[in-house]
Amino acid sequence: MSTASGDGADAGGDGVSSAAAAASAPAGRRIPPASSMPWVRNLRRFVGTGAGLGSEALMELETKRILLEIFKERQRKSAEAGSIPSFYKKKPEEGSISSRVQRLAKYRFLKKQSELLLNADDLDAMWVCLRENCVIDDATGAEKMNYEDFCHIATVCTEQIGQKCKRFFSPSNFMKFEKDDSGRIAILPFYLYVMRTVSLTQARIDMSELDEDSDGLLQPHEMEAYIRGLIPNLAQLRDMPTAFVQMYCRIAARKFFFFCDPHRRGKACIKKVLLSNCLQELMELHQESEEEVTDTEQAENWFSLTSAQRICDMFLALDKDTNGTLSKQELKEYADGTLTEIFIERVFDEHVRRSKVGVVNSREMDFESFLDFVLALENKDTPEGLTYLFRCLDLNGRGFLTTADIHTLFRDVHQKWIEGGNYELCIEDVRDEIWDMVKPADPLRISLSDLLSCKQGGTIASMLIDVRGFWAHDNRENLLQEEEEQVEEA
């Protein structure tokens, strides 16, 4: 009996023995379910409390509980917020662990990207490899390579420079360039492509380092810091007086914001800056001036030292009361007073903020607003410049110009035209000529898109705001003939 009792106890602890005992039990005896057995209930209760578990198991239970609480909290917030997803995340506080980790991660990432770039020695070595392994085109004398040469040069460059040059020698890059009848590409455009890619990547790394909040946008002081860092490396700016550096950076940075910050938020997108013509124009100052260049030619580049000094001197000459801002009366002297009074009024209405200090309701143009004004007038044919001017031409803020608006705007030009001793002209004829030049989609009104589409928006804007601009349009054939004669003489 004792042996049978012992076997029964063993059967209770062993699933296999239990199953065998159940099979050998009489047919009339029913075995209760496992959940009704006291030892099963006690075991489940014991495990459920976590008592008796190891430290790892307790940690797993605690982690599961915390994650479940987080999940339930997010579900609750989602239900309260409705169907609109969260689109704003608060930035970490300055000095917090999160902020420090973010800054360290950004520093390490940018450092790694910088190490992957080709340096000046690497670029020189690549150019040597290209020239040593290319073929000369008998017809043009150009240095070219086919795809086999391209792959061979890739191998040579990888051996001499390392893996960081390998990405430039992909099949897709080879297909980007124009090929001759033999399937060959010129080595010079390929090398210039590599140099430009390296230059833009380096510029993006430098700008990202200055982007304090890492949002991909540069504020004015960050853009000025980037330009200040470039000055020692730009051949045409190395001799800049130290006292003028800060003013130069303000003038140079303003052009980036005029073209890359159309909504005037005070932030310029780094991607837009890299793709803009402004950066390319700035980088042109890398080139040494091999021959003497006139002041007029240097002034064509906004970023040249001559241009920056010209603009600064212009502002100081207009500022008669030397208070650092320009009044309407002072701005009327711009460009020898050829701009119309109604245009000056509209510039102050649309682009000059009302002053909170001094005379009540007074408006004066600060230096930044003056830079925008000059940029708009010197870039009338660009969408950004024309958008600036169109807001001034749109007298009633309706988004379009009517025949009455054209008549009102040109009336001041006509008055200055007659005062200058020119022949009499009919305002209605000029209005009809403008309509013929634009060919608006709606025959009764001219919109900004119409001016942009007609490709003559800058000329039309000049005709309506500047008597000198109208004179240039009226004498365009004679001016074109003079330009052709000067080219022939040169």
CSV table of C-alpha atoms in Angstrom, one decimal:
chain,number,residue,atom,x,y,z
A,1,MET,CA,0.0,0.0,0.0
A,2,SER,CA,2.8,2.4,0.9
A,3,THR,CA,4.4,1.7,-2.4
A,4,ALA,CA,1.2,2.5,-4.3
A,5,SER,CA,0.8,5.7,-2.3
A,6,GLY,CA,4.4,6.7,-3.2
A,7,ASP,CA,3.7,6.1,-6.9
A,8,GLY,CA,0.6,8.2,-6.7
A,9,ALA,CA,2.6,11.1,-5.3
A,10,ASP,CA,5.1,10.7,-8.1
A,11,ALA,CA,2.3,10.8,-10.6
A,12,GLY,CA,1.1,14.1,-9.2
A,13,GLY,CA,4.5,15.7,-9.8
A,14,ASP,CA,5.2,14.2,-13.2
A,15,GLY,CA,2.9,14.9,-16.2
A,16,VAL,CA,3.9,11.7,-17.9
A,17,SER,CA,3.2,9.5,-14.8
A,18,SER,CA,-0.1,11.4,-14.3
A,19,ALA,CA,-1.2,10.7,-17.8
A,20,ALA,CA,-0.3,7.0,-17.3
A,21,ALA,CA,-2.2,6.9,-14.0
A,22,ALA,CA,-5.2,8.5,-15.7
A,23,ALA,CA,-5.1,5.9,-18.5
A,24,SER,CA,-5.0,3.0,-15.9
A,25,ALA,CA,-7.8,4.5,-13.7
A,26,PRO,CA,-11.2,2.8,-13.8
A,27,ALA,CA,-13.6,4.0,-16.5
A,28,GLY,CA,-16.2,5.2,-14.0
A,29,ARG,CA,-13.8,7.6,-12.1
A,30,ARG,CA,-13.6,11.2,-13.6
A,31,ILE,CA,-10.4,13.1,-13.2
A,32,PRO,CA,-11.0,16.8,-12.3
A,33,PRO,CA,-9.7,19.6,-14.6
A,34,ALA,CA,-6.2,21.1,-13.7
A,35,SER,CA,-7.7,24.5,-12.8
A,36,SER,CA,-9.7,22.9,-10.0
A,37,MET,CA,-6.7,21.2,-8.4
A,38,PRO,CA,-5.6,23.1,-5.2
A,39,TRP,CA,-1.9,22.8,-6.0
A,40,VAL,CA,-2.4,24.3,-9.5
A,41,ARG,CA,-4.3,27.3,-8.0
A,42,ASN,CA,-1.6,27.8,-5.4
A,43,LEU,CA,1.2,27.6,-8.0
A,44,ARG,CA,-0.6,30.2,-10.3
A,45,ARG,CA,-1.1,32.5,-7.3
A,46,PHE,CA,2.5,32.1,-6.3
A,47,VAL,CA,3.8,32.9,-9.8
A,48,GLY,CA,1.4,35.9,-10.3
A,49,THR,CA,2.7,37.7,-7.2
A,50,GLY,CA,6.2,37.5,-8.5
A,51,ALA,CA,7.4,36.1,-5.2
A,52,GLY,CA,10.1,33.4,-5.7
A,53,LEU,CA,11.1,34.6,-9.1
A,54,GLY,CA,14.7,35.5,-10.0
A,55,SER,CA,15.9,39.1,-10.5
A,56,GLU,CA,15.7,38.8,-14.4
A,57,ALA,CA,12.1,37.6,-14.3
A,58,LEU,CA,11.1,40.4,-11.9
A,59,MET,CA,12.8,42.9,-14.2
A,60,GLU,CA,10.8,41.5,-17.2
A,61,LEU,CA,7.6,41.9,-15.3
A,62,GLU,CA,8.4,45.4,-14.2
A,63,THR,CA,9.4,46.4,-17.8
A,64,LYS,CA,6.1,44.9,-19.1
A,65,ARG,CA,4.1,46.9,-16.6
A,66,ILE,CA,5.8,50.1,-17.4
A,67,LEU,CA,5.4,49.7,-21.2
A,68,LEU,CA,1.8,48.8,-20.7
A,69,GLU,CA,1.3,52.0,-18.7
A,70,ILE,CA,3.0,54.1,-21.4
A,71,PHE,CA,0.9,52.5,-24.1
A,72,LYS,CA,-2.3,53.2,-22.2
A,73,GLU,CA,-1.2,56.8,-21.6
A,74,ARG,CA,-0.6,57.3,-25.3
A,75,GLN,CA,-3.9,55.8,-26.2
A,76,ARG,CA,-5.6,58.1,-23.7
A,77,LYS,CA,-3.9,61.2,-25.1
A,78,SER,CA,-4.7,60.1,-28.7
A,79,ALA,CA,-8.4,59.8,-27.8
A,80,GLU,CA,-8.4,63.2,-26.2
A,81,ALA,CA,-6.7,64.8,-29.2
A,82,GLY,CA,-9.1,63.3,-31.7
A,83,SER,CA,-8.0,62.5,-35.2
A,84,ILE,CA,-5.4,65.3,-35.6
A,85,PRO,CA,-1.9,63.8,-35.1
A,86,SER,CA,0.7,65.6,-33.1
A,87,PHE,CA,3.0,67.7,-35.3
A,88,TYR,CA,4.9,69.7,-32.7
A,89,LYS,CA,7.5,68.3,-30.3
A,90,LYS,CA,9.0,70.5,-27.7
A,91,LYS,CA,12.8,70.9,-28.1
A,92,PRO,CA,14.9,69.7,-25.2
A,93,GLU,CA,15.9,72.4,-22.7
A,94,GLU,CA,19.4,73.9,-23.0
A,95,GLY,CA,21.8,72.1,-20.7
A,96,SER,CA,19.6,69.0,-20.3
A,97,ILE,CA,20.9,65.5,-20.8
A,98,SER,CA,18.7,65.2,-23.9
A,99,SER,CA,20.2,68.4,-25.3
A,100,ARG,CA,23.7,67.3,-24.6
A,101,VAL,CA,23.2,63.9,-26.1
A,102,GLN,CA,21.7,65.4,-29.2
A,103,ARG,CA,24.6,67.8,-29.6
A,104,LEU,CA,27.2,65.1,-29.1
A,105,ALA,CA,25.4,62.8,-31.7
A,106,LYS,CA,25.3,65.7,-34.2
A,107,TYR,CA,29.0,66.5,-33.6
A,108,ARG,CA,30.0,62.8,-34.1
A,109,PHE,CA,27.9,62.5,-37.2
A,110,LEU,CA,29.2,65.7,-38.9
A,111,LYS,CA,32.8,64.7,-38.0
A,112,LYS,CA,32.3,61.3,-39.6
A,113,GLN,CA,30.8,62.9,-42.7
A,114,SER,CA,33.7,65.3,-42.9
A,115,GLU,CA,36.2,62.4,-42.7
A,116,LEU,CA,34.6,60.8,-45.7
A,117,LEU,CA,35.2,63.9,-47.9
A,118,LEU,CA,38.0,64.2,-50.4
A,119,ASN,CA,40.6,66.8,-49.4
A,120,ALA,CA,42.7,69.0,-51.7
A,121,ASP,CA,45.5,66.3,-52.0
A,122,ASP,CA,42.9,63.6,-52.8
A,123,LEU,CA,41.4,65.8,-55.6
A,124,ASP,CA,44.8,66.5,-57.1
A,125,ALA,CA,45.6,62.8,-57.0
A,126,MET,CA,42.3,62.0,-58.8
A,127,TRP,CA,43.0,64.6,-61.5
A,128,VAL,CA,46.4,63.0,-62.1
A,129,CYS,CA,44.8,59.6,-62.4
A,130,LEU,CA,42.2,60.9,-64.8
A,131,ARG,CA,44.8,62.5,-67.1
A,132,GLU,CA,47.1,59.6,-67.0
A,133,ASN,CA,44.5,57.0,-68.0
A,134,CYS,CA,42.4,59.0,-70.5
A,135,VAL,CA,42.6,59.2,-74.3
A,136,ILE,CA,42.8,62.2,-76.5
A,137,ASP,CA,40.0,62.8,-79.0
A,138,ASP,CA,41.6,63.3,-82.4
A,139,ALA,CA,38.9,65.6,-83.7
A,140,THR,CA,38.6,68.0,-80.7
A,141,GLY,CA,41.8,67.3,-78.7
A,142,ALA,CA,39.6,66.9,-75.6
A,143,GLU,CA,40.7,64.3,-72.9
A,144,LYS,CA,38.0,61.6,-72.7
A,145,MET,CA,37.4,58.2,-71.2
A,146,ASN,CA,35.0,55.3,-72.0
A,147,TYR,CA,33.4,53.1,-69.4
A,148,GLU,CA,36.3,50.6,-69.3
A,149,ASP,CA,38.7,53.5,-68.7
A,150,PHE,CA,36.2,54.8,-66.1
A,151,CYS,CA,36.3,51.5,-64.2
A,152,HIS,CA,40.1,51.3,-64.4
A,153,ILE,CA,40.5,54.8,-63.1
A,154,ALA,CA,38.1,53.9,-60.3
A,155,THR,CA,40.4,51.0,-59.3
A,156,VAL,CA,43.5,53.1,-59.4
A,157,CYS,CA,42.0,56.0,-57.4
A,158,THR,CA,40.7,53.6,-54.8
A,159,GLU,CA,44.2,52.1,-54.4
A,160,GLN,CA,45.8,55.5,-54.1
A,161,ILE,CA,43.1,57.5,-52.2
A,162,GLY,CA,40.9,55.0,-50.5
A,163,GLN,CA,37.3,53.9,-50.5
A,164,LYS,CA,36.0,57.4,-50.0
A,165,CYS,CA,36.4,58.1,-53.8
A,166,LYS,CA,34.6,55.0,-54.9
A,167,ARG,CA,31.1,56.5,-54.7
A,168,PHE,CA,31.9,59.0,-57.5
A,169,PHE,CA,32.7,56.1,-60.0
A,170,SER,CA,29.3,54.5,-60.1
A,171,PRO,CA,27.6,53.6,-63.4
A,172,SER,CA,24.8,56.1,-62.7
A,173,ASN,CA,27.4,58.9,-62.4
A,174,PHE,CA,28.9,57.9,-65.8
A,175,MET,CA,25.5,58.1,-67.4
A,176,LYS,CA,25.0,61.7,-66.2
A,177,PHE,CA,27.5,63.1,-68.6
A,178,GLU,CA,27.2,63.7,-72.3
A,179,LYS,CA,28.8,61.0,-74.5
A,180,ASP,CA,30.2,61.2,-78.0
A,181,ASP,CA,29.6,58.7,-80.7
A,182,SER,CA,32.1,56.3,-79.2
A,183,GLY,CA,30.4,56.4,-75.8
A,184,ARG,CA,33.1,58.4,-74.2
A,185,ILE,CA,32.8,61.3,-71.7
A,186,ALA,CA,35.2,64.2,-71.1
A,187,ILE,CA,37.2,64.0,-67.9
A,188,LEU,CA,37.0,67.8,-67.1
A,189,PRO,CA,33.2,67.9,-66.6
A,190,PHE,CA,33.4,64.8,-64.4
A,191,TYR,CA,36.2,66.3,-62.3
A,192,LEU,CA,34.3,69.5,-61.9
A,193,TYR,CA,31.3,67.5,-60.8
A,194,VAL,CA,33.4,65.8,-58.1
A,195,MET,CA,34.8,69.1,-56.9
A,196,ARG,CA,31.4,70.8,-56.8
A,197,THR,CA,29.9,67.8,-54.9
A,198,VAL,CA,32.7,67.9,-52.3
A,199,SER,CA,32.4,71.7,-52.0
A,200,LEU,CA,28.6,71.6,-51.4
A,201,THR,CA,28.9,68.7,-49.0
A,202,GLN,CA,31.6,70.6,-47.0
A,203,ALA,CA,29.4,73.7,-47.1
A,204,ARG,CA,26.5,71.8,-45.7
A,205,ILE,CA,28.6,70.3,-42.9
A,206,ASP,CA,29.8,73.8,-42.0
A,207,MET,CA,26.3,75.2,-42.0
A,208,SER,CA,25.0,72.3,-40.0
A,209,GLU,CA,27.6,72.9,-37.3
A,210,LEU,CA,26.4,76.5,-37.0
A,211,ASP,CA,22.7,75.4,-36.8
A,212,GLU,CA,22.3,75.7,-33.1
A,213,ASP,CA,18.8,74.1,-32.8
A,214,SER,CA,19.5,71.5,-35.6
A,215,ASP,CA,16.3,72.3,-37.4
A,216,GLY,CA,17.9,72.6,-40.9
A,217,LEU,CA,17.3,76.4,-40.9
A,218,LEU,CA,19.9,79.2,-40.4
A,219,GLN,CA,19.1,82.4,-38.6
A,220,PRO,CA,20.8,85.7,-39.7
A,221,HIS,CA,23.5,85.6,-37.1
A,222,GLU,CA,24.3,82.0,-38.0
A,223,MET,CA,24.6,82.8,-41.7
A,224,GLU,CA,26.8,85.8,-40.9
A,225,ALA,CA,29.0,83.5,-38.9
A,226,TYR,CA,29.3,81.1,-41.9
A,227,ILE,CA,30.3,84.0,-44.2
A,228,ARG,CA,32.8,85.3,-41.6
A,229,GLY,CA,34.4,81.9,-41.6
A,230,LEU,CA,34.7,81.9,-45.4
A,231,ILE,CA,36.4,85.3,-45.7
A,232,PRO,CA,40.0,84.1,-45.1
A,233,ASN,CA,39.6,81.4,-47.8
A,234,LEU,CA,38.2,83.8,-50.5
A,235,ALA,CA,41.0,85.3,-52.5
A,236,GLN,CA,39.2,88.5,-53.3
A,237,LEU,CA,38.2,89.2,-49.7
A,238,ARG,CA,41.4,88.5,-47.9
A,239,ASP,CA,42.5,92.2,-47.8
A,240,MET,CA,39.2,93.3,-46.3
A,241,PRO,CA,39.6,95.9,-43.5
A,242,THR,CA,38.9,94.3,-40.2
A,243,ALA,CA,36.5,97.1,-39.2
A,244,PHE,CA,34.4,96.4,-42.3
A,245,VAL,CA,34.0,92.6,-41.7
A,246,GLN,CA,30.8,92.8,-39.6
A,247,MET,CA,29.1,95.2,-42.0
A,248,TYR,CA,30.1,93.0,-45.0
A,249,CYS,CA,28.7,89.9,-43.3
A,250,ARG,CA,25.3,91.7,-42.8
A,251,ILE,CA,25.2,92.8,-46.4
A,252,ALA,CA,26.2,89.4,-47.8
A,253,ALA,CA,23.9,87.4,-45.5
A,254,ARG,CA,20.9,89.6,-46.5
A,255,LYS,CA,21.0,88.4,-50.1
A,256,PHE,CA,20.7,84.8,-48.9
A,257,PHE,CA,17.6,85.6,-46.9
A,258,PHE,CA,16.0,87.7,-49.7
A,259,PHE,CA,16.1,84.7,-52.1
A,260,CYS,CA,15.9,81.8,-49.6
A,261,ASP,CA,13.4,83.2,-47.1
A,262,PRO,CA,10.4,84.4,-49.2
A,263,HIS,CA,8.0,84.5,-46.3
A,264,ARG,CA,10.4,86.6,-44.2
A,265,ARG,CA,10.4,84.3,-41.2
A,266,GLY,CA,14.0,85.2,-40.4
A,267,LYS,CA,15.2,81.6,-41.2
A,268,ALA,CA,16.8,80.3,-44.4
A,269,CYS,CA,16.6,76.6,-45.3
A,270,ILE,CA,20.1,75.1,-45.6
A,271,LYS,CA,19.0,73.0,-48.6
A,272,LYS,CA,17.7,76.1,-50.4
A,273,VAL,CA,20.9,78.0,-49.6
A,274,LEU,CA,23.1,75.2,-51.1
A,275,LEU,CA,21.0,75.1,-54.3
A,276,SER,CA,20.7,78.8,-54.7
A,277,ASN,CA,22.7,80.9,-57.2
A,278,CYS,CA,23.8,83.1,-54.2
A,279,LEU,CA,26.2,80.5,-52.9
A,280,GLN,CA,27.7,80.0,-56.3
A,281,GLU,CA,28.1,83.8,-56.7
A,282,LEU,CA,29.9,83.9,-53.3
A,283,MET,CA,32.2,81.1,-54.2
A,284,GLU,CA,33.3,82.9,-57.4
A,285,LEU,CA,35.4,85.1,-55.1
A,286,HIS,CA,37.7,82.1,-54.7
A,287,GLN,CA,39.3,83.0,-58.0
A,288,GLU,CA,42.3,85.3,-58.1
A,289,SER,CA,41.9,88.4,-60.2
A,290,GLU,CA,44.5,87.9,-62.9
A,291,GLU,CA,43.7,91.2,-64.7
A,292,GLU,CA,42.5,94.6,-63.6
A,293,VAL,CA,38.7,94.7,-63.2
A,294,THR,CA,36.8,97.9,-63.3
A,295,ASP,CA,34.6,98.9,-60.4
A,296,THR,CA,31.5,98.5,-62.5
A,297,GLU,CA,32.3,94.9,-63.3
A,298,GLN,CA,33.1,94.1,-59.6
A,299,ALA,CA,29.9,95.7,-58.5
A,300,GLU,CA,27.9,93.2,-60.6
A,301,ASN,CA,28.7,90.6,-57.9
A,302,TRP,CA,26.8,91.4,-54.8
A,303,PHE,CA,29.4,89.7,-52.6
A,304,SER,CA,32.4,91.5,-53.9
A,305,LEU,CA,34.1,94.0,-51.6
A,306,THR,CA,33.5,96.8,-54.1
A,307,SER,CA,29.7,96.1,-54.2
A,308,ALA,CA,29.4,96.0,-50.4
A,309,GLN,CA,31.3,99.3,-50.0
A,310,ARG,CA,29.1,100.9,-52.7
A,311,ILE,CA,25.9,99.9,-50.9
A,312,CYS,CA,27.2,101.0,-47.6
A,313,ASP,CA,28.3,104.4,-49.0
A,314,MET,CA,25.0,104.8,-50.7
A,315,PHE,CA,23.1,104.3,-47.5
A,316,LEU,CA,25.3,106.8,-45.6
A,317,ALA,CA,24.9,109.4,-48.4
A,318,LEU,CA,21.1,109.1,-48.2
A,319,ASP,CA,21.0,109.2,-44.4
A,320,LYS,CA,21.2,113.0,-44.2
A,321,ASP,CA,20.3,113.2,-40.5
A,322,THR,CA,22.7,110.3,-39.6
A,323,ASN,CA,20.1,108.5,-37.4
A,324,GLY,CA,20.8,105.1,-39.0
A,325,THR,CA,17.4,105.0,-40.9
A,326,LEU,CA,16.0,106.5,-44.0
A,327,SER,CA,12.8,108.6,-44.2
A,328,LYS,CA,10.6,108.8,-47.3
A,329,GLN,CA,12.2,112.1,-48.2
A,330,GLU,CA,15.7,110.7,-47.9
A,331,LEU,CA,14.8,107.6,-50.0
A,332,LYS,CA,13.5,109.8,-52.8
A,333,GLU,CA,17.1,110.8,-53.6
A,334,TYR,CA,17.9,107.1,-54.5
A,335,ALA,CA,19.1,106.7,-58.1
A,336,ASP,CA,19.3,110.5,-58.6
A,337,GLY,CA,15.6,110.9,-57.8
A,338,THR,CA,14.2,109.0,-60.8
A,339,LEU,CA,11.9,106.8,-58.8
A,340,THR,CA,8.3,108.0,-58.5
A,341,GLU,CA,6.8,109.3,-55.3
A,342,ILE,CA,3.9,106.9,-55.3
A,343,PHE,CA,6.3,104.0,-55.5
A,344,ILE,CA,8.3,105.3,-52.5
A,345,GLU,CA,5.0,105.6,-50.6
A,346,ARG,CA,4.0,102.0,-51.4
A,347,VAL,CA,7.5,100.7,-50.4
A,348,PHE,CA,7.0,102.2,-47.0
A,349,ASP,CA,3.4,100.9,-46.8
A,350,GLU,CA,4.4,97.3,-47.7
A,351,HIS,CA,7.9,96.7,-46.6
A,352,VAL,CA,8.8,99.1,-43.8
A,353,ARG,CA,7.6,98.4,-40.3
A,354,ARG,CA,6.1,101.2,-38.2
A,355,SER,CA,8.6,102.5,-35.6
A,356,LYS,CA,7.6,102.1,-31.9
A,357,VAL,CA,10.1,104.7,-30.8
A,358,GLY,CA,10.1,108.4,-31.3
A,359,VAL,CA,7.4,110.2,-33.4
A,360,VAL,CA,4.0,108.6,-33.3
A,361,ASN,CA,3.1,106.5,-36.4
A,362,SER,CA,6.5,107.4,-38.0
A,363,ARG,CA,8.1,105.0,-40.4
A,364,GLU,CA,11.7,104.9,-41.3
A,365,MET,CA,13.6,102.3,-43.3
A,366,ASP,CA,16.4,100.5,-41.5
A,367,PHE,CA,19.5,99.1,-43.1
A,368,GLU,CA,18.1,95.6,-43.6
A,369,SER,CA,15.0,96.9,-45.3
A,370,PHE,CA,17.2,99.1,-47.5
A,371,LEU,CA,19.2,96.0,-48.5
A,372,ASP,CA,15.9,94.3,-49.5
A,373,PHE,CA,14.9,97.4,-51.5
A,374,VAL,CA,18.2,97.5,-53.4
A,375,LEU,CA,18.1,93.7,-54.0
A,376,ALA,CA,14.6,94.0,-55.4
A,377,LEU,CA,15.5,96.8,-57.8
A,378,GLU,CA,18.7,95.1,-59.0
A,379,ASN,CA,17.0,91.8,-59.5
A,380,LYS,CA,13.7,92.8,-61.0
A,381,ASP,CA,13.6,89.9,-63.4
A,382,THR,CA,13.8,87.2,-60.7
A,383,PRO,CA,10.6,85.9,-59.1
A,384,GLU,CA,11.7,87.2,-55.7
A,385,GLY,CA,12.5,90.7,-56.9
A,386,LEU,CA,9.3,90.9,-58.9
A,387,THR,CA,7.2,89.6,-56.0
A,388,TYR,CA,8.6,92.4,-53.8
A,389,LEU,CA,7.8,95.1,-56.5
A,390,PHE,CA,4.3,93.7,-57.3
A,391,ARG,CA,3.2,94.2,-53.7
A,392,CYS,CA,4.1,97.9,-54.2
A,393,LEU,CA,2.3,98.1,-57.6
A,394,ASP,CA,-0.8,96.5,-56.2
A,395,LEU,CA,-2.3,99.7,-54.9
A,396,ASN,CA,-5.4,98.2,-53.4
A,397,GLY,CA,-3.9,94.9,-52.2
A,398,ARG,CA,-6.3,92.8,-54.4
A,399,GLY,CA,-3.6,90.5,-56.0
A,400,PHE,CA,-4.0,92.0,-59.5
A,401,LEU,CA,-3.6,95.3,-61.4
A,402,THR,CA,-6.3,97.0,-63.4
A,403,THR,CA,-6.2,99.6,-66.1
A,404,ALA,CA,-6.9,102.2,-63.4
A,405,ASP,CA,-3.9,101.0,-61.4
A,406,ILE,CA,-1.6,101.2,-64.5
A,407,HIS,CA,-2.9,104.7,-65.2
A,408,THR,CA,-2.3,105.9,-61.6
A,409,LEU,CA,1.2,104.4,-61.4
A,410,PHE,CA,2.4,105.7,-64.8
A,411,ARG,CA,1.0,109.2,-64.2
A,412,ASP,CA,4.0,110.0,-61.9
A,413,VAL,CA,6.4,108.6,-64.5
A,414,HIS,CA,4.8,110.7,-67.2
A,415,GLN,CA,5.2,113.8,-65.0
A,416,LYS,CA,8.9,113.2,-64.5
A,417,TRP,CA,9.2,112.4,-68.2
A,418,ILE,CA,7.8,115.8,-69.3
A,419,GLU,CA,9.9,117.6,-66.6
A,420,GLY,CA,13.0,116.0,-68.2
A,421,GLY,CA,12.2,117.8,-71.5
A,422,ASN,CA,11.1,114.7,-73.4
A,423,TYR,CA,8.4,114.5,-76.0
A,424,GLU,CA,4.7,114.3,-75.1
A,425,LEU,CA,3.2,110.8,-74.9
A,426,CYS,CA,-0.2,109.4,-74.3
A,427,ILE,CA,-0.7,107.4,-71.0
A,428,GLU,CA,-3.4,105.2,-72.7
A,429,ASP,CA,-0.9,104.2,-75.4
A,430,VAL,CA,1.6,103.1,-72.8
A,431,ARG,CA,-1.1,101.2,-70.9
A,432,ASP,CA,-2.1,99.3,-74.0
A,433,GLU,CA,1.5,98.5,-74.8
A,434,ILE,CA,1.9,97.0,-71.3
A,435,TRP,CA,-1.2,94.9,-71.8
A,436,ASP,CA,0.2,93.7,-75.1
A,437,MET,CA,3.5,92.8,-73.5
A,438,VAL,CA,1.9,90.8,-70.7
A,439,LYS,CA,-1.1,89.2,-72.5
A,440,PRO,CA,-2.8,88.4,-69.2
A,441,ALA,CA,-5.0,85.3,-68.8
A,442,ASP,CA,-7.8,87.6,-67.7
A,443,PRO,CA,-8.0,90.5,-70.2
A,444,LEU,CA,-9.3,92.9,-67.5
A,445,ARG,CA,-6.5,92.4,-64.9
A,446,ILE,CA,-2.8,91.5,-64.6
A,447,SER,CA,-1.7,89.2,-61.8
A,448,LEU,CA,1.8,88.4,-60.5
A,449,SER,CA,1.7,85.0,-62.4
A,450,ASP,CA,1.0,86.9,-65.6
A,451,LEU,CA,4.1,89.1,-65.1
A,452,LEU,CA,6.2,86.1,-64.3
A,453,SER,CA,4.9,84.1,-67.3
A,454,CYS,CA,5.5,86.9,-69.9
A,455,LYS,CA,9.2,87.1,-69.1
A,456,GLN,CA,9.1,90.9,-69.3
A,457,GLY,CA,7.9,91.6,-65.7
A,458,GLY,CA,11.1,93.4,-64.8
A,459,THR,CA,10.9,95.7,-67.7
A,460,ILE,CA,7.2,96.5,-67.0
A,461,ALA,CA,7.9,97.2,-63.4
A,462,SER,CA,10.7,99.6,-64.4
A,463,MET,CA,8.3,101.4,-66.7
A,464,LEU,CA,5.9,102.0,-63.9
A,465,ILE,CA,8.2,103.1,-61.1
A,466,ASP,CA,11.3,104.7,-62.7
A,467,VAL,CA,11.4,107.3,-65.4
A,468,ARG,CA,14.9,106.1,-66.3
A,469,GLY,CA,13.5,102.6,-66.7
A,470,PHE,CA,10.8,103.9,-69.1
A,471,TRP,CA,13.5,105.8,-71.0
A,472,ALA,CA,15.5,102.6,-71.4
A,473,HIS,CA,12.5,100.8,-72.8
A,474,ASP,CA,11.6,103.7,-75.1
A,475,ASN,CA,15.2,103.8,-76.5
A,476,ARG,CA,15.8,100.0,-76.4
A,477,GLU,CA,16.6,99.8,-80.1
A,478,ASN,CA,19.2,102.5,-80.0
A,479,LEU,CA,20.8,101.1,-76.8
A,480,LEU,CA,20.9,97.6,-78.4
A,481,GLN,CA,22.7,99.1,-81.5
A,482,GLU,CA,25.2,100.9,-79.3
A,483,GLU,CA,26.0,97.6,-77.4
A,484,GLU,CA,26.5,95.8,-80.7
A,485,GLU,CA,28.9,98.5,-81.9
A,486,GLN,CA,30.9,98.4,-78.6
A,487,VAL,CA,31.2,94.6,-79.0
A,488,GLU,CA,32.5,94.9,-82.5
A,489,GLU,CA,35.0,97.6,-81.5
A,490,ALA,CA,36.3,95.3,-78.6
